[in-house]
Amino acid sequence: MTTKTLNPLFDLTSHQRQPSIKNGLYLKDVLSVEQFTKDDLDYIFLRANEMSKMAARWGTCDLLKGYTLACVFYEPSTRTSSSFIAAMERLGGKVIPITEGIQYSSVSKGESLIDSMLTLEQYRDVIVLRHPEIGSVAKAAKYAHVPIINAGDGAGEHPTQALLDLFTIQKELGKIDKLKVAMVGDLRYGRTVHSLTKLLSQYDVSLRFVSPDTLRLPLDLMNMLIDKGINVRETSKVQDVIENADVLYVTRIQKERFTDLAQYDEVKTFFEITPELMEKAKQKMIVMHPLPRVGEIHYSVDKDPRAAYFRQVQNGMFIRMALLAAVLGQA
Ligand code: ASP
């Protein structure tokens, strides 16, 4: 899928705000991290770095002028929806968000997801879609004629989050190979964990999974890791992994996926990352979280330079700028 070329998108040395060249990676849709090769990932990260330089120097540009994005969220979102909106605006495009008003759209009248997509594509060039059902975004992409970007399909995948997570790891620690990554929390329903695990399985990493017994990583993912020969261990105690982790990837318990709230109550206070716990961690390591946090990381950890979760948020905009450019043939 990738044609490797390092021609820059922007000329930052002159006052040229137009893209200097179109080349590189074209994506039809972004549905799952499984579609990306390591070369694609390098390319996206390269473009995301360029986006960050462009934003620092010029703020905005005209790369996607004339394009419009429909941002359609059937589940709540703060970061993903707002960063896609910010990304499109920084590239000179327009956005019509349908993020707060699903109850006012025709979905509330019983319109199917496919009909909504076939309607929106009549006046949009790209659709970012979040939906509670696993596989629903891929299904919408089968019918739609414009690019569809998966912004989370239930407990399935969250590919753009995983791309920004991996980008953050590389930026913060300078590499991905040879790292020990510990994922903590709701590994069963956490879609960001599922996507990041798949991406990391392309690298030479050791993975540690920390969760209550009822929220362990799905078996198909665990088997995939074992088949690939990845060094994996499971435990229910953060204390078992804190000393050796290069990355502590913390997630919240996904309350909305539980059918029995009594089961949620049993695990909701499973763990908390505190300054005392951080004393046991390496000096050079990072704590990440896809956010929102609901008690998993104590607020006093925020002062610790190893707390990377808000830097992670900023990286999200640059990755999404790179992805929007790629699906619209401008990367
Ligand atoms: N914001 C992430 C997601 O949409 C993580 C979370 O909600 O816990 O999956």
XYZ file of C-alpha atoms and ligand atoms in Angstrom:
340
model
C 0.000 0.000 0.000
C 2.876 2.376 0.738
C 5.044 3.940 -1.922
C 8.027 4.949 0.170
C 9.052 8.475 -0.489
C 10.359 11.095 1.821
C 9.279 14.177 -0.096
C 7.968 16.648 2.469
C 4.352 17.785 2.405
C 5.255 21.272 3.523
C 8.013 23.696 2.761
C 8.659 25.132 6.195
C 11.628 27.230 5.177
C 9.767 29.616 2.905
C 6.420 31.227 3.523
C 4.755 28.569 1.443
C 1.674 27.223 3.137
C 0.476 25.067 0.260
C 1.662 21.486 0.118
C 4.713 21.273 -2.058
C 4.055 17.773 -3.332
C 1.503 14.946 -3.139
C 2.898 11.475 -2.705
C 3.185 8.422 -0.512
C 0.470 6.657 1.399
C -3.084 6.397 0.163
C -5.651 4.739 2.423
C -9.176 3.906 1.297
C -10.484 3.576 4.860
C -9.068 3.257 8.375
C -10.925 0.312 9.908
C -8.455 -1.812 11.849
C -4.795 -1.639 12.783
C -4.428 -4.958 10.961
C -4.331 -3.050 7.672
C -1.010 -1.354 8.495
C 2.454 -2.683 7.730
C 5.474 -1.438 9.673
C 6.392 0.674 6.651
C 2.939 2.262 6.721
C 3.393 3.042 10.421
C 6.770 4.686 9.794
C 5.212 6.725 7.031
C 2.253 7.863 9.150
C 4.610 8.837 11.990
C 6.769 10.787 9.563
C 3.724 12.660 8.310
C 2.468 13.242 11.873
C 5.837 14.795 12.736
C 5.523 17.047 9.709
C 2.025 18.024 10.786
C 3.321 18.994 14.217
C 6.061 21.166 12.653
C 3.573 22.766 10.292
C 1.184 23.489 13.192
C 4.012 25.005 15.284
C 5.175 27.207 12.402
C 1.960 28.205 10.621
C -0.921 26.991 12.773
C -3.021 26.024 9.770
C -2.582 25.284 6.084
C -4.653 24.668 2.954
C -3.869 20.993 2.408
C -7.514 19.884 2.750
C -9.192 23.097 1.627
C -12.438 22.286 -0.152
C -12.929 18.977 1.706
C -15.544 18.364 4.386
C -15.618 15.806 7.165
C -18.686 14.290 8.828
C -17.844 13.411 12.420
C -20.550 10.944 13.500
C -20.488 9.647 17.059
C -23.148 7.198 18.290
C -21.209 6.871 21.582
C -19.769 9.608 23.838
C -16.388 11.117 23.031
C -14.271 14.078 24.092
C -10.779 13.611 22.658
C -11.393 11.592 19.507
C -14.187 13.805 18.175
C -12.567 17.113 19.115
C -9.142 16.108 17.811
C -10.583 15.050 14.450
C -12.389 18.393 14.257
C -9.201 20.286 15.199
C -7.166 18.195 12.726
C -9.523 18.935 9.835
C -9.655 22.633 10.661
C -5.865 22.932 10.896
C -5.618 21.424 7.411
C -8.052 23.990 6.036
C -11.058 21.662 5.709
C -14.576 21.983 7.092
C -16.442 19.789 9.580
C -20.079 19.122 10.251
C -20.114 17.386 13.622
C -22.925 15.017 14.555
C -21.511 14.312 17.955
C -23.976 15.752 20.389
C -27.207 15.459 18.564
C -27.730 11.849 17.554
C -31.062 12.112 19.362
C -31.978 14.947 16.975
C -30.826 13.132 13.819
C -32.877 10.614 11.840
C -31.243 7.775 13.758
C -33.732 8.527 16.522
C -36.489 7.957 13.926
C -35.139 4.470 13.274
C -32.894 5.174 10.265
C -30.296 2.444 9.690
C -26.579 3.125 10.000
C -26.061 2.330 6.300
C -28.791 4.751 5.172
C -27.301 7.477 7.371
C -23.865 6.904 5.808
C -25.248 6.823 2.238
C -26.961 10.117 2.985
C -23.982 11.842 4.599
C -21.626 10.878 1.790
C -23.731 12.935 -0.633
C -22.243 16.071 0.881
C -19.116 14.939 2.743
C -15.744 13.682 1.526
C -14.827 11.567 4.562
C -16.748 10.142 7.535
C -15.326 9.519 11.017
C -17.653 7.049 12.733
C -17.980 5.738 16.292
C -20.623 3.090 16.933
C -21.308 0.703 19.845
C -21.412 -2.522 17.760
C -18.253 -4.479 16.969
C -17.796 -4.613 13.179
C -20.363 -1.884 12.460
C -17.829 0.585 11.069
C -16.376 -1.993 8.669
C -19.915 -2.797 7.553
C -20.640 0.889 6.897
C -17.409 1.130 4.886
C -18.597 -1.699 2.607
C -21.542 0.392 1.477
C -20.074 3.893 1.603
C -18.272 5.430 -1.366
C -16.251 7.921 0.680
C -13.480 6.969 3.132
C -14.641 5.827 6.548
C -12.434 6.130 9.641
C -13.193 3.886 12.616
C -13.301 6.042 15.753
C -14.200 3.015 17.920
C -16.581 0.115 17.251
C -17.862 -1.030 20.625
C -15.377 -3.295 22.392
C -13.732 -4.054 19.024
C -11.021 -1.668 17.855
C -9.929 1.947 18.100
C -7.239 2.122 15.412
C -6.551 5.861 15.449
C -6.020 5.757 19.229
C -3.560 2.865 18.868
C -1.650 4.735 16.168
C -1.307 7.770 18.417
C -0.356 5.512 21.327
C 2.435 3.880 19.338
C 3.555 7.261 17.999
C 3.737 8.513 21.599
C 5.835 5.529 22.711
C 8.277 6.103 19.875
C 8.464 9.840 20.483
C 8.899 9.540 24.246
C 11.284 6.582 24.406
C 12.948 6.823 20.978
C 12.166 3.227 20.000
C 9.576 0.452 20.173
C 11.687 -2.703 19.834
C 13.018 -4.233 23.070
C 10.514 -2.390 25.271
C 8.489 -3.972 28.085
C 4.921 -2.736 27.797
C 2.470 -3.430 30.632
C -1.231 -2.964 29.914
C -3.364 -2.523 32.996
C -7.113 -2.479 33.615
C -9.987 -3.662 31.457
C -8.241 -5.753 28.840
C -11.402 -7.611 27.892
C -13.558 -4.696 26.769
C -10.889 -2.007 26.263
C -10.778 -1.502 22.501
C -7.638 0.652 22.710
C -5.840 -2.287 24.338
C -6.993 -4.609 21.541
C -5.734 -2.309 18.804
C -2.458 -1.423 20.532
C -1.731 -5.090 21.288
C -2.124 -5.934 17.588
C 0.171 -3.091 16.551
C 2.818 -3.976 19.146
C 2.780 -7.600 17.977
C 4.625 -6.387 14.855
C 7.606 -5.429 17.038
C 10.152 -7.181 19.242
C 8.476 -6.321 22.567
C 7.595 -8.053 25.844
C 3.995 -7.644 26.921
C 2.583 -7.816 30.447
C -1.185 -7.894 31.009
C -2.558 -6.847 34.380
C -6.289 -7.249 35.026
C -8.877 -8.829 37.284
C -9.521 -12.421 36.271
C -12.867 -11.543 34.662
C -11.331 -8.851 32.431
C -8.374 -10.669 30.909
C -7.235 -10.127 27.342
C -9.505 -12.024 24.870
C -8.183 -15.487 24.059
C -7.884 -14.888 20.312
C -5.519 -11.983 20.945
C -3.504 -13.950 23.488
C -3.206 -16.875 21.049
C -2.127 -14.511 18.277
C 0.685 -13.201 20.509
C 1.782 -16.703 21.497
C 1.764 -17.838 17.844
C 3.997 -14.900 16.971
C 6.417 -15.863 19.748
C 5.910 -12.657 21.746
C 7.053 -12.811 25.367
C 3.776 -12.474 27.348
C 2.734 -12.820 30.993
C -0.547 -12.219 32.811
C -1.018 -11.148 36.402
C -3.589 -9.421 38.558
C -1.119 -7.170 40.417
C 0.436 -3.946 39.123
C 3.196 -4.506 41.720
C 4.364 -7.488 39.646
C 5.149 -5.324 36.605
C 5.893 -1.821 37.869
C 9.656 -2.234 38.376
C 10.474 -3.442 34.878
C 7.906 -1.663 32.712
C 9.094 0.842 30.124
C 5.492 1.697 29.348
C 2.608 1.410 31.802
C -0.533 1.637 29.668
C -3.409 2.196 32.084
C -7.096 1.876 31.135
C -10.409 2.389 32.894
C -12.894 -0.386 33.581
C -15.419 -0.038 30.718
C -18.608 0.259 32.774
C -20.846 0.691 29.718
C -19.959 -2.799 28.405
C -21.160 -4.653 31.546
C -24.608 -6.241 31.378
C -24.503 -6.942 35.121
C -23.508 -3.846 37.124
C -22.872 -5.970 40.218
C -19.915 -7.443 38.319
C -18.681 -3.939 37.531
C -18.895 -3.025 41.223
C -16.655 -5.982 42.068
C -13.809 -4.706 39.871
C -14.271 -0.942 39.681
C -11.611 -0.163 42.275
C -9.248 -2.865 41.058
C -6.164 -0.628 41.157
C -4.817 2.904 41.387
C -1.485 4.277 40.200
C -0.149 6.440 43.033
C 3.077 8.420 43.633
C 4.150 5.668 46.081
C 3.793 3.042 43.361
C 5.656 5.274 40.896
C 8.651 5.298 43.267
C 9.180 1.660 42.348
C 9.142 2.375 38.587
C 12.201 3.046 36.403
C 13.392 6.618 36.028
C 13.079 6.329 32.276
C 9.587 4.987 31.651
C 6.196 6.482 30.785
C 2.671 6.170 32.094
C 0.021 6.360 29.388
C -3.779 6.350 29.443
C -6.231 6.731 26.531
C -8.455 8.712 28.924
C -10.937 9.366 30.425
C -9.578 8.232 33.797
C -12.010 7.444 36.543
C -9.770 6.818 39.515
C -7.038 4.624 37.961
C -4.310 7.266 38.182
C -4.140 9.530 41.203
C -4.106 13.231 40.213
C -0.835 13.760 42.084
C 0.914 11.500 39.524
C 0.290 14.217 36.895
C 3.281 16.220 38.199
C 5.616 13.295 37.533
C 7.506 13.899 34.245
C 6.899 10.236 33.399
C 3.138 10.927 33.183
C 2.727 11.128 29.404
C -1.068 11.016 29.049
C -1.637 14.659 28.178
C 1.282 14.685 25.725
C -0.403 11.574 24.282
C -3.582 13.633 23.752
C -1.692 16.230 21.726
C -0.107 13.588 19.537
C -3.635 12.455 18.663
C -4.285 15.569 16.630
C -1.107 15.157 14.556
C -1.792 11.483 13.841
C -5.360 12.303 12.814
C -4.118 15.095 10.541
C -1.827 12.567 8.845
C -4.670 10.034 8.485
C -7.128 12.557 7.061
C -4.518 13.594 4.488
C -3.907 9.932 3.605
C -7.568 8.984 3.066
C -8.113 12.109 0.962
C -5.146 11.335 -1.283
C -3.019 14.212 -0.007
C -0.254 12.372 1.820
N -11.441 6.967 24.995
C -11.104 5.566 24.823
C -12.151 4.872 23.979
O -13.010 5.512 23.409
C -10.863 4.893 26.127
C -12.022 4.791 27.059
O -13.139 5.241 26.781
O -11.806 4.203 28.125
O -12.099 3.669 23.861
